[in-house]
Coordinates of C-alpha atoms in Angstrom, one line a residue:
M640 CA 0.0 0.0 0.0
N641 CA 1.5 3.4 -1.0
T642 CA 1.6 6.5 1.3
K643 CA -1.5 8.1 -0.2
E644 CA -3.5 5.0 0.3
E645 CA -2.3 4.7 3.9
I646 CA -3.3 8.3 4.6
Q647 CA -6.8 7.7 3.1
R648 CA -7.5 5.0 5.7
R649 CA -6.6 7.1 8.7
R650 CA -9.3 8.4 11.1
T651 CA -8.2 10.6 14.0
F652 CA -10.7 11.7 16.6
A653 CA -11.0 12.9 20.2
I654 CA -13.6 11.8 22.7
I655 CA -14.9 14.7 24.7
S656 CA -17.4 14.8 27.6
H657 CA -18.2 16.1 31.1
P658 CA -16.5 14.0 33.9
D659 CA -18.4 10.7 34.6
A660 CA -20.4 10.7 31.4
G661 CA -18.6 7.5 30.4
K662 CA -15.8 8.7 28.2
T663 CA -13.0 6.5 29.4
T664 CA -15.4 3.5 29.4
M665 CA -16.3 4.2 25.8
T666 CA -12.7 4.5 24.8
E667 CA -12.0 1.1 26.3
K668 CA -14.9 -0.5 24.5
L669 CA -13.7 0.9 21.2
L670 CA -10.2 -0.6 21.9
Y671 CA -11.9 -3.9 22.7
F672 CA -13.6 -4.0 19.3
G673 CA -10.4 -3.0 17.6
G674 CA -8.8 -6.1 19.3
A675 CA -6.3 -3.8 21.1
I676 CA -7.3 -5.1 24.5
R677 CA -8.7 -8.4 25.5
D678 CA -10.4 -7.4 28.7
A679 CA -12.8 -4.4 28.8
G680 CA -13.0 -4.0 32.6
T681 CA -15.0 -1.3 34.3
V682 CA -13.2 2.0 34.8
K683 CA -13.6 2.4 38.5
G684 CA -13.2 -1.2 39.5
K685 CA -11.0 -0.3 42.4
K686 CA -11.4 -3.6 44.2
T687 CA -10.5 -5.7 41.2
G688 CA -7.5 -3.5 40.4
K689 CA -8.8 -3.0 36.8
F690 CA -8.4 0.5 35.4
A691 CA -9.2 1.8 32.0
T692 CA -6.3 1.3 29.7
S693 CA -6.1 5.0 29.0
D694 CA -5.7 6.1 32.6
W695 CA -2.0 5.6 33.3
M696 CA -1.0 8.3 35.8
E697 CA -1.0 7.3 39.4
I698 CA -3.3 10.1 40.5
E699 CA -5.8 9.1 37.9
K700 CA -6.0 5.6 39.2
Q701 CA -6.5 6.9 42.7
R702 CA -9.3 9.3 41.7
G703 CA -10.8 7.4 38.8
I704 CA -10.6 10.5 36.5
S705 CA -8.6 11.4 33.4
V706 CA -6.3 14.3 33.8
T707 CA -4.1 13.8 30.8
S708 CA -4.8 13.1 27.1
S709 CA -4.0 9.6 26.1
V710 CA -3.4 8.4 22.6
M711 CA -4.5 5.0 21.3
Q712 CA -4.3 3.4 17.9
F713 CA -5.9 0.3 16.4
D714 CA -7.2 -1.1 13.1
Y715 CA -10.8 -1.8 12.3
R716 CA -12.3 -2.9 9.0
G717 CA -9.5 -1.6 6.9
N718 CA -9.2 1.7 8.8
R719 CA -6.4 2.8 11.1
I720 CA -8.0 4.6 14.0
N721 CA -6.2 7.1 16.3
I722 CA -8.3 7.9 19.4
L723 CA -7.3 10.8 21.7
D724 CA -8.9 10.4 25.1
T725 CA -9.1 13.9 26.6
P726 CA -9.3 14.9 30.2
G727 CA -12.9 15.4 31.3
H728 CA -12.1 17.5 34.3
Q729 CA -12.6 21.2 33.6
D730 CA -9.3 22.2 35.3
F731 CA -7.6 20.5 32.4
S732 CA -9.5 22.2 29.6
E733 CA -6.2 23.7 28.2
D734 CA -4.8 20.2 27.5
T735 CA -8.1 19.2 25.9
Y736 CA -8.2 22.4 23.8
R737 CA -4.8 21.7 22.3
T738 CA -5.8 18.1 21.7
L739 CA -8.8 19.2 19.7
M740 CA -6.4 21.0 17.4
A741 CA -4.8 17.7 16.6
V742 CA -7.9 15.7 15.4
D743 CA -10.2 15.7 12.4
S744 CA -13.4 15.0 14.2
A745 CA -14.8 14.7 17.8
V746 CA -17.1 12.2 19.5
M747 CA -19.2 13.8 22.3
I748 CA -20.4 11.6 25.1
V749 CA -23.6 12.8 26.8
D750 CA -25.0 11.2 30.0
A751 CA -28.7 10.4 29.3
A752 CA -29.7 11.4 32.9
K753 CA -27.8 14.7 33.0
G754 CA -27.9 15.9 29.4
I755 CA -25.6 18.7 28.3
E756 CA -23.3 19.7 31.2
A757 CA -21.1 22.8 31.6
Q758 CA -17.8 21.1 30.5
T759 CA -19.4 19.5 27.5
L760 CA -20.6 22.9 26.4
K761 CA -17.2 24.5 26.7
L762 CA -15.4 21.8 24.7
F763 CA -18.2 21.7 22.2
K764 CA -17.7 25.4 21.5
V765 CA -14.0 24.7 20.7
C766 CA -15.1 22.1 18.2
R767 CA -17.6 24.5 16.6
M768 CA -14.9 27.2 16.5
R769 CA -12.7 24.9 14.5
G770 CA -15.6 23.7 12.4
I771 CA -14.8 20.0 13.0
P772 CA -17.4 17.3 12.6
I773 CA -19.1 16.2 15.9
F774 CA -20.7 12.8 16.5
T775 CA -22.8 12.4 19.6
F776 CA -23.2 9.3 21.7
I777 CA -25.9 9.5 24.4
N778 CA -24.8 7.1 27.0
K779 CA -26.2 5.1 30.0
L780 CA -29.5 4.1 28.4
D781 CA -29.4 1.1 30.8
R782 CA -30.3 3.6 33.6
Q783 CA -33.3 5.9 33.8
G784 CA -32.7 9.2 32.2
K785 CA -34.3 12.1 30.3
E786 CA -36.8 11.5 27.5
P787 CA -34.9 11.0 24.2
L788 CA -36.8 13.8 22.5
E789 CA -35.9 16.1 25.4
L790 CA -32.2 15.2 24.9
M791 CA -32.4 15.9 21.2
E792 CA -34.0 19.2 21.9
E793 CA -31.4 20.1 24.5
I794 CA -28.6 19.3 22.0
E795 CA -30.1 21.7 19.5
E796 CA -31.0 24.5 21.9
V797 CA -27.9 24.5 24.2
L798 CA -25.3 23.6 21.7
E799 CA -26.9 25.5 18.8
I800 CA -26.3 22.6 16.3
E801 CA -28.9 20.6 14.4
S802 CA -29.1 16.9 15.2
Y803 CA -30.1 13.7 13.4
A804 CA -30.9 10.5 15.4
M805 CA -29.1 7.6 13.7
N806 CA -30.9 5.3 16.1
W807 CA -33.6 5.5 18.7
P808 CA -34.0 3.8 22.1
I809 CA -36.8 1.4 22.8
G810 CA -37.5 1.9 26.5
M811 CA -34.9 3.0 29.1
G812 CA -33.4 1.9 32.4
K813 CA -34.8 -1.4 33.6
E814 CA -37.2 -1.4 30.7
F815 CA -34.5 -0.8 28.1
L816 CA -35.2 -3.3 25.3
G817 CA -32.8 -2.1 22.6
I818 CA -32.4 0.5 19.8
Y819 CA -34.2 1.1 16.5
D820 CA -31.3 1.5 14.1
R821 CA -32.6 4.0 11.5
Y822 CA -29.4 4.0 9.5
N823 CA -29.2 0.2 9.1
N824 CA -33.0 -0.4 9.1
R825 CA -33.0 -2.9 11.9
I826 CA -33.6 -3.3 15.6
E827 CA -30.7 -4.2 17.9
Q828 CA -31.9 -6.0 21.0
F829 CA -30.4 -5.3 24.5
R830 CA -29.2 -8.3 26.6
T831 CA -29.9 -11.1 24.1
N832 CA -28.0 -13.9 22.4
E833 CA -25.7 -12.9 19.6
D834 CA -27.7 -14.8 17.0
E835 CA -30.9 -12.9 18.0
R836 CA -29.2 -9.5 18.4
F837 CA -30.6 -7.9 15.2
L838 CA -34.3 -8.1 14.2
E839 CA -35.4 -7.2 10.7
V840 CA -37.9 -4.4 9.9
D841 CA -40.2 -4.2 6.8
E842 CA -40.5 -1.4 4.2
E843 CA -42.9 0.4 6.6
G844 CA -40.2 0.2 9.3
E845 CA -42.2 -2.3 11.5
L846 CA -40.8 -5.5 13.0
V847 CA -41.1 -8.3 10.4
A848 CA -41.5 -11.2 12.8
D849 CA -44.3 -11.7 15.2
H850 CA -42.0 -10.7 18.1
S851 CA -43.1 -10.1 21.7
M852 CA -41.4 -6.7 21.6
K853 CA -44.1 -5.5 19.2
E854 CA -46.7 -5.7 21.9
T855 CA -44.9 -3.5 24.4
S856 CA -45.7 0.1 25.1
Y857 CA -42.0 1.0 24.7
Y858 CA -41.9 -0.3 21.2
K859 CA -45.1 1.6 20.3
Q860 CA -43.8 4.8 21.9
A861 CA -40.5 4.4 20.0
M862 CA -42.3 4.0 16.7
E863 CA -44.4 7.1 17.4
D864 CA -41.2 9.1 18.1
I865 CA -39.5 7.8 15.0
Q866 CA -42.6 8.9 12.9
L867 CA -42.4 12.3 14.5
L868 CA -38.6 12.6 13.7
A869 CA -39.3 11.5 10.1
E870 CA -42.0 14.2 9.6
A871 CA -40.6 17.1 11.7
G872 CA -36.9 16.3 12.3
N873 CA -33.9 17.3 10.3
D874 CA -32.8 15.5 7.2
F875 CA -29.5 13.6 7.2
D876 CA -26.9 15.6 5.2
E877 CA -23.4 14.2 5.0
E878 CA -22.0 17.6 3.8
R879 CA -23.4 19.4 6.8
V880 CA -22.0 16.7 9.1
R881 CA -18.6 17.3 7.5
K882 CA -18.9 21.1 8.2
G883 CA -19.9 20.6 11.8
E884 CA -23.4 22.0 11.3
L885 CA -25.3 18.7 11.9
T886 CA -24.4 16.1 14.6
P887 CA -25.4 12.5 14.1
V888 CA -26.8 11.2 17.4
F889 CA -26.5 7.6 18.7
F890 CA -28.0 6.1 21.8
G891 CA -26.4 3.2 23.7
S892 CA -24.7 2.0 26.9
A893 CA -20.9 1.9 26.9
L894 CA -20.7 0.1 30.3
T895 CA -22.8 -2.8 29.0
N896 CA -21.2 -2.6 25.6
F897 CA -24.5 -2.0 23.8
G898 CA -24.6 0.1 20.7
V899 CA -20.9 0.8 20.7
Q900 CA -20.0 -1.4 17.7
T901 CA -22.9 -0.1 15.7
F902 CA -21.8 3.4 16.5
L903 CA -18.1 2.7 15.5
E904 CA -19.1 1.1 12.2
T905 CA -21.5 4.0 11.3
Y906 CA -19.0 6.6 12.5
L907 CA -16.4 5.2 10.1
D908 CA -18.8 5.5 7.2
F909 CA -18.8 9.3 7.7
A910 CA -15.7 10.2 9.7
P911 CA -13.3 12.6 7.8
K912 CA -9.9 11.5 6.5
P913 CA -6.9 13.6 7.5
Q914 CA -7.6 17.2 6.7
P915 CA -5.3 20.0 5.3
R916 CA -3.9 22.6 7.8
A917 CA -3.1 26.2 7.5
T918 CA 0.3 27.7 8.1
N919 CA 1.0 31.1 9.8
V920 CA 1.4 32.7 6.4
G921 CA -1.9 31.5 5.0
D922 CA -0.6 28.5 2.9
I923 CA -2.5 25.2 3.1
V924 CA -0.6 22.0 3.7
D925 CA -2.3 19.0 2.1
P926 CA -2.0 15.6 3.8
T927 CA -0.8 14.0 0.6
N928 CA 2.1 16.4 0.2
E929 CA 5.2 14.2 -0.1
E930 CA 7.2 16.2 2.4
F931 CA 6.8 15.2 6.1
S932 CA 5.4 17.9 8.4
G933 CA 3.7 17.9 11.8
F934 CA 3.1 19.9 15.0
I935 CA 3.6 19.2 18.7
F936 CA 0.4 19.5 20.6
K937 CA 1.4 17.9 23.9
I938 CA 4.5 17.1 25.9
Q939 CA 4.4 14.5 28.7
A940 CA 7.2 13.8 31.2
N941 CA 7.7 10.5 33.0
M942 CA 5.3 8.3 31.0
N943 CA 7.7 5.6 32.1
P944 CA 8.9 6.7 35.6
A945 CA 11.7 4.1 35.5
H946 CA 13.3 5.9 32.5
R947 CA 12.5 9.5 33.4
D948 CA 11.6 10.1 29.7
R949 CA 9.8 13.0 28.0
I950 CA 7.6 12.4 25.0
A951 CA 6.6 15.1 22.5
F952 CA 3.3 14.1 20.9
V953 CA 3.3 15.0 17.2
R954 CA 0.3 15.1 14.9
I955 CA 1.6 14.3 11.4
V956 CA 0.0 16.7 9.0
S957 CA 1.5 15.6 5.7
G958 CA 3.7 13.0 4.1
E959 CA 5.4 10.0 5.7
F960 CA 7.6 9.8 8.8
T961 CA 10.4 7.2 8.9
R962 CA 12.6 6.5 11.9
G963 CA 16.1 7.7 11.3
M964 CA 15.1 10.6 9.1
N965 CA 16.3 14.1 9.7
I966 CA 13.6 16.6 10.8
T967 CA 13.9 20.4 11.2
L968 CA 12.4 22.3 14.1
S969 CA 11.0 25.4 12.4
R970 CA 11.2 27.7 15.5
T971 CA 15.0 27.3 15.7
G972 CA 16.0 26.1 12.3
K973 CA 17.9 23.2 13.9
S974 CA 17.8 19.7 12.4
Y975 CA 17.8 16.5 14.4
K976 CA 18.0 12.8 13.4
V977 CA 15.1 10.9 14.9
S978 CA 16.5 7.6 16.1
S979 CA 13.8 7.0 18.7
S980 CA 10.1 7.3 18.0
T981 CA 7.1 5.6 19.4
Q982 CA 3.4 4.9 18.9
F983 CA 0.9 4.3 21.7
L984 CA -1.7 1.9 23.0
A985 CA -2.5 3.8 26.1
D986 CA 0.3 2.8 28.6
D987 CA 1.9 0.3 26.1
R988 CA 4.3 1.8 23.6
E989 CA 6.2 0.3 20.8
T990 CA 8.8 1.7 18.5
V991 CA 7.4 3.0 15.2
D992 CA 9.4 2.8 12.0
T993 CA 6.9 4.5 9.7
A994 CA 3.8 6.7 10.2
V995 CA 1.7 8.9 7.8
A996 CA -0.5 12.0 7.9
G997 CA -3.2 11.6 10.5
D998 CA -1.1 9.5 12.8
I999 CA 0.1 10.6 16.3
I1000 CA 3.7 9.7 17.1
G1001 CA 5.9 10.3 20.1
L1002 CA 9.3 11.7 19.8
Y1003 CA 11.7 11.4 22.7
D1004 CA 12.6 14.8 23.9
V1005 CA 15.6 16.1 25.8
G1006 CA 14.3 19.6 26.1
N1007 CA 14.4 20.7 22.4
Y1008 CA 10.6 20.9 21.8
Q1009 CA 7.9 23.2 23.0
I1010 CA 4.1 22.8 22.6
G1011 CA 3.0 24.3 19.3
D1012 CA 6.3 23.6 17.5
T1013 CA 6.3 22.7 13.8
V1014 CA 8.6 20.0 12.6
V1015 CA 9.3 19.4 8.9
G1016 CA 11.2 16.8 6.9
G1017 CA 13.1 19.3 4.7
K1018 CA 15.2 22.3 5.4
K1019 CA 12.4 24.7 4.3
G1020 CA 10.9 26.0 7.6
F1021 CA 7.3 27.0 7.9
E1022 CA 5.1 27.0 10.9
F1023 CA 1.5 25.9 11.4
E1024 CA -0.9 28.2 13.1
K1025 CA -0.1 28.7 16.8
L1026 CA -1.8 26.6 19.4
P1027 CA -3.8 28.6 22.0
Q1028 CA -2.5 29.2 25.5
F1029 CA -4.9 30.0 28.4
T1030 CA -4.4 32.9 30.8
P1031 CA -4.1 31.3 34.3
E1032 CA -6.5 32.5 37.0
L1033 CA -5.1 30.9 40.2
F1034 CA -1.6 31.4 41.5
M1035 CA 0.7 29.7 44.1
K1036 CA 4.1 30.5 45.5
V1037 CA 6.0 27.2 45.5
T1038 CA 9.1 26.3 47.5
A1039 CA 10.9 23.0 48.3
K1040 CA 10.4 21.8 51.8
N1041 CA 13.9 20.5 51.8
V1042 CA 16.4 23.2 50.5
M1043 CA 18.9 20.4 49.9
K1044 CA 16.7 19.2 47.1
S1045 CA 16.8 22.5 45.2
K1046 CA 18.3 20.9 42.1
H1047 CA 15.5 18.3 41.8
F1048 CA 13.0 20.9 42.6
H1049 CA 14.0 23.2 39.7
K1050 CA 14.3 20.2 37.3
G1051 CA 10.9 18.9 38.2
I1052 CA 9.2 22.3 37.8
L1053 CA 10.9 22.9 34.5
Q1054 CA 9.8 19.5 33.1
L1055 CA 6.2 19.7 34.3
V1056 CA 5.9 23.4 33.2
Q1057 CA 6.9 22.3 29.7
E1058 CA 3.9 20.0 29.5
G1059 CA 1.7 23.2 29.5
A1060 CA -0.8 22.4 32.3
I1061 CA 0.8 24.9 34.7
Q1062 CA 2.6 28.2 33.9
Y1063 CA 5.8 29.4 35.5
Y1064 CA 6.7 32.9 36.8
K1065 CA 9.4 34.3 39.0
T1066 CA 9.6 37.5 40.9
L1067 CA 12.2 40.0 39.6
H1068 CA 14.8 40.2 42.4
T1069 CA 14.2 37.4 44.8
E1070 CA 13.3 35.0 42.0
D1071 CA 10.6 33.3 44.0
V1072 CA 8.8 30.7 42.0
I1073 CA 5.1 31.4 41.3
L1074 CA 2.9 28.9 39.4
G1075 CA -0.3 29.8 37.6
A1076 CA -3.1 27.4 36.6
V1077 CA -6.5 27.4 35.1
G1078 CA -7.9 25.2 37.9
Q1079 CA -7.1 24.0 41.4
L1080 CA -6.7 20.3 40.4
Q1081 CA -3.7 21.2 38.3
F1082 CA -1.8 22.3 41.5
E1083 CA -2.8 19.0 43.3
V1084 CA -1.5 17.0 40.3
F1085 CA 1.7 19.1 40.3
E1086 CA 2.3 18.5 44.0
H1087 CA 1.6 14.8 43.7
R1088 CA 3.9 14.4 40.7
M1089 CA 6.7 16.3 42.3
K1090 CA 6.7 14.0 45.2
N1091 CA 6.2 10.7 43.3
E1092 CA 8.3 11.4 40.2
Y1093 CA 11.0 13.8 41.5
N1094 CA 11.1 12.8 45.2
V1095 CA 10.6 16.4 46.2
E1096 CA 8.0 17.6 48.7
V1097 CA 6.8 21.1 48.0
R1098 CA 5.2 23.8 50.1
M1099 CA 2.4 25.6 48.2
E1100 CA 1.3 29.0 49.4
P1101 CA -1.8 30.4 47.7
I1102 CA -1.6 34.0 46.6
G1103 CA -5.1 33.9 45.3
S1104 CA -6.7 34.6 41.9
K1105 CA -5.0 37.3 39.9
V1106 CA -5.6 39.0 36.5
A1107 CA -2.5 38.2 34.5
R1108 CA -1.6 40.5 31.6
W1109 CA 1.4 40.6 29.2
I1110 CA 2.8 43.8 27.8
E1111 CA 3.2 44.6 24.1
N1112 CA 5.7 47.5 24.6
E1113 CA 7.9 45.9 27.4
E1114 CA 10.6 48.5 26.9
E1115 CA 8.4 51.1 28.4
V1116 CA 7.6 49.2 31.6
K1117 CA 9.3 50.4 34.8
E1118 CA 9.4 48.6 38.2
S1119 CA 8.1 51.8 39.8
M1120 CA 4.7 51.0 38.1
T1121 CA 4.1 48.2 40.6
G1122 CA 2.1 48.7 43.8
P1123 CA 0.3 46.8 46.5
R1124 CA -2.3 45.7 43.9
S1125 CA 0.0 44.8 41.1
M1126 CA 3.0 42.6 40.9
L1127 CA 5.5 42.5 38.1
V1128 CA 7.0 39.1 37.3
R1129 CA 8.7 37.3 34.4
D1130 CA 7.3 34.2 32.7
R1131 CA 9.4 31.2 31.5
F1132 CA 10.2 33.0 28.3
D1133 CA 11.5 36.0 30.3
R1134 CA 8.6 38.2 29.3
Y1135 CA 7.2 40.8 31.7
V1136 CA 3.8 39.9 33.2
F1137 CA 1.7 42.0 35.5
L1138 CA -0.4 40.1 38.1
F1139 CA -3.2 42.4 39.1
E1140 CA -5.2 41.8 42.3
N1141 CA -8.5 42.2 40.4
D1142 CA -10.2 43.8 37.3
F1143 CA -10.5 47.1 39.2
A1144 CA -6.7 47.2 39.9
M1145 CA -6.1 46.5 36.2
R1146 CA -8.4 49.3 35.1
W1147 CA -6.8 51.7 37.5
F1148 CA -3.4 50.8 36.1
Q1149 CA -4.6 51.3 32.5
D1150 CA -6.0 54.7 33.4
K1151 CA -2.8 55.8 35.0
Y1152 CA -0.4 54.4 32.4
E1153 CA -2.4 54.7 29.2
H1154 CA 0.7 54.2 27.0
I1155 CA 1.3 50.6 28.3
R1156 CA -0.5 48.1 26.1
L1157 CA -1.6 45.0 28.0
Y1158 CA -2.9 41.8 26.5
N1159 CA -4.0 38.3 27.7
L1160 CA -3.4 34.9 26.2
L1161 CA -7.0 33.6 25.7

């Protein structure tokens, strides 16, 4: 198979949801169908010691949450699928945001009982902003939840996107009988033998056989709903799905593995192939371009604590990667020979010799790479559009409890800051370390990882929420501009940053020093 054919069979997507909607369980079931794992155990089976394959960090296992983005790859029916399992917790929205820049479509998991939740809405807006196709899986139909029509209405009103039900539930909770598969014209039964799993429907859409389900009120209600959808609902339009204007909706239960395989197969019928990307000068790089190019959207330290390694995650945008090739880092113009590269199956990794556009590969990093970097196969350097950085809202002063561990302390901070979840600042003269984050959980993860991965216990002293602003005309800033309500610090790139006590303090500063041009990251 040539490179172009290999690229055509790639499908790269992220799974997004609110915490506890079943995202990691769904990821695990997809891996199960892809033959990537043999045992699809429940995510939070603490007593059995089983954890979802995508939750590898120690703190995730203790809490049963995902706080990092995992990457998994498997083959299914001629397609090579790359799944990026994103953090559900809102404190890690920045990591998720960047991950969404590296995919061609997104799968949104919605809890049938809770509907659209705050974090789902936030992530969804990112997808809409990028115009990427969104597929919706309404989960936990084996429990009692909201009425299906209510959920469809909620998707349209809250997310402001049109929807099309690819299947429809027959009953719910204890009375959940199965789903009416509108796309494949069949009924899929819940909790039944494999040979009785699918039931045929006639041209009118009714059950062919004289089946006991036909007499139930749940079947009759489902048929009425489907009739209503056919008459008053949206038409299915593949082009609008591709533009992110219409979301195909699937119902099922990831925990009981019901409706997942049907979803996967239907998704693959419509999921986009690797898409072109824009550069910072407005050029478009097509995936089938022969020259290798890609961008780094994530850096993770200590994926294997025994080896103290750092991995830079690269989304390949065009061409083919081969191990041993020379790549150029566009930001610096320096070239490197890539002798070590890896692909992922959650916490299992294997050396990869070749990969193509659409794939995610890991490059071993000794500190050369930064999030957002572009790497190319030739000498000609161009850069893809910059990845967004969030402006932190919470700040902590951090010191090592044991001053003798100062070297480990600074090494740990440097490596964890480079992952992008926390941001680093230092005061001008005393060089005290201040960390900024979007959410409190990021500090807890930082403290946990410093202790477990770098053997350094840290003392964290909250300095509260601040309004951080960078300065366009740094040369005009004077230290005398600081006061009790504004602190001047430097970030990890040695740029000046004002930390204002609140919006009022920032406005007061701007009124007093009108010539200073402030800006925030996002």
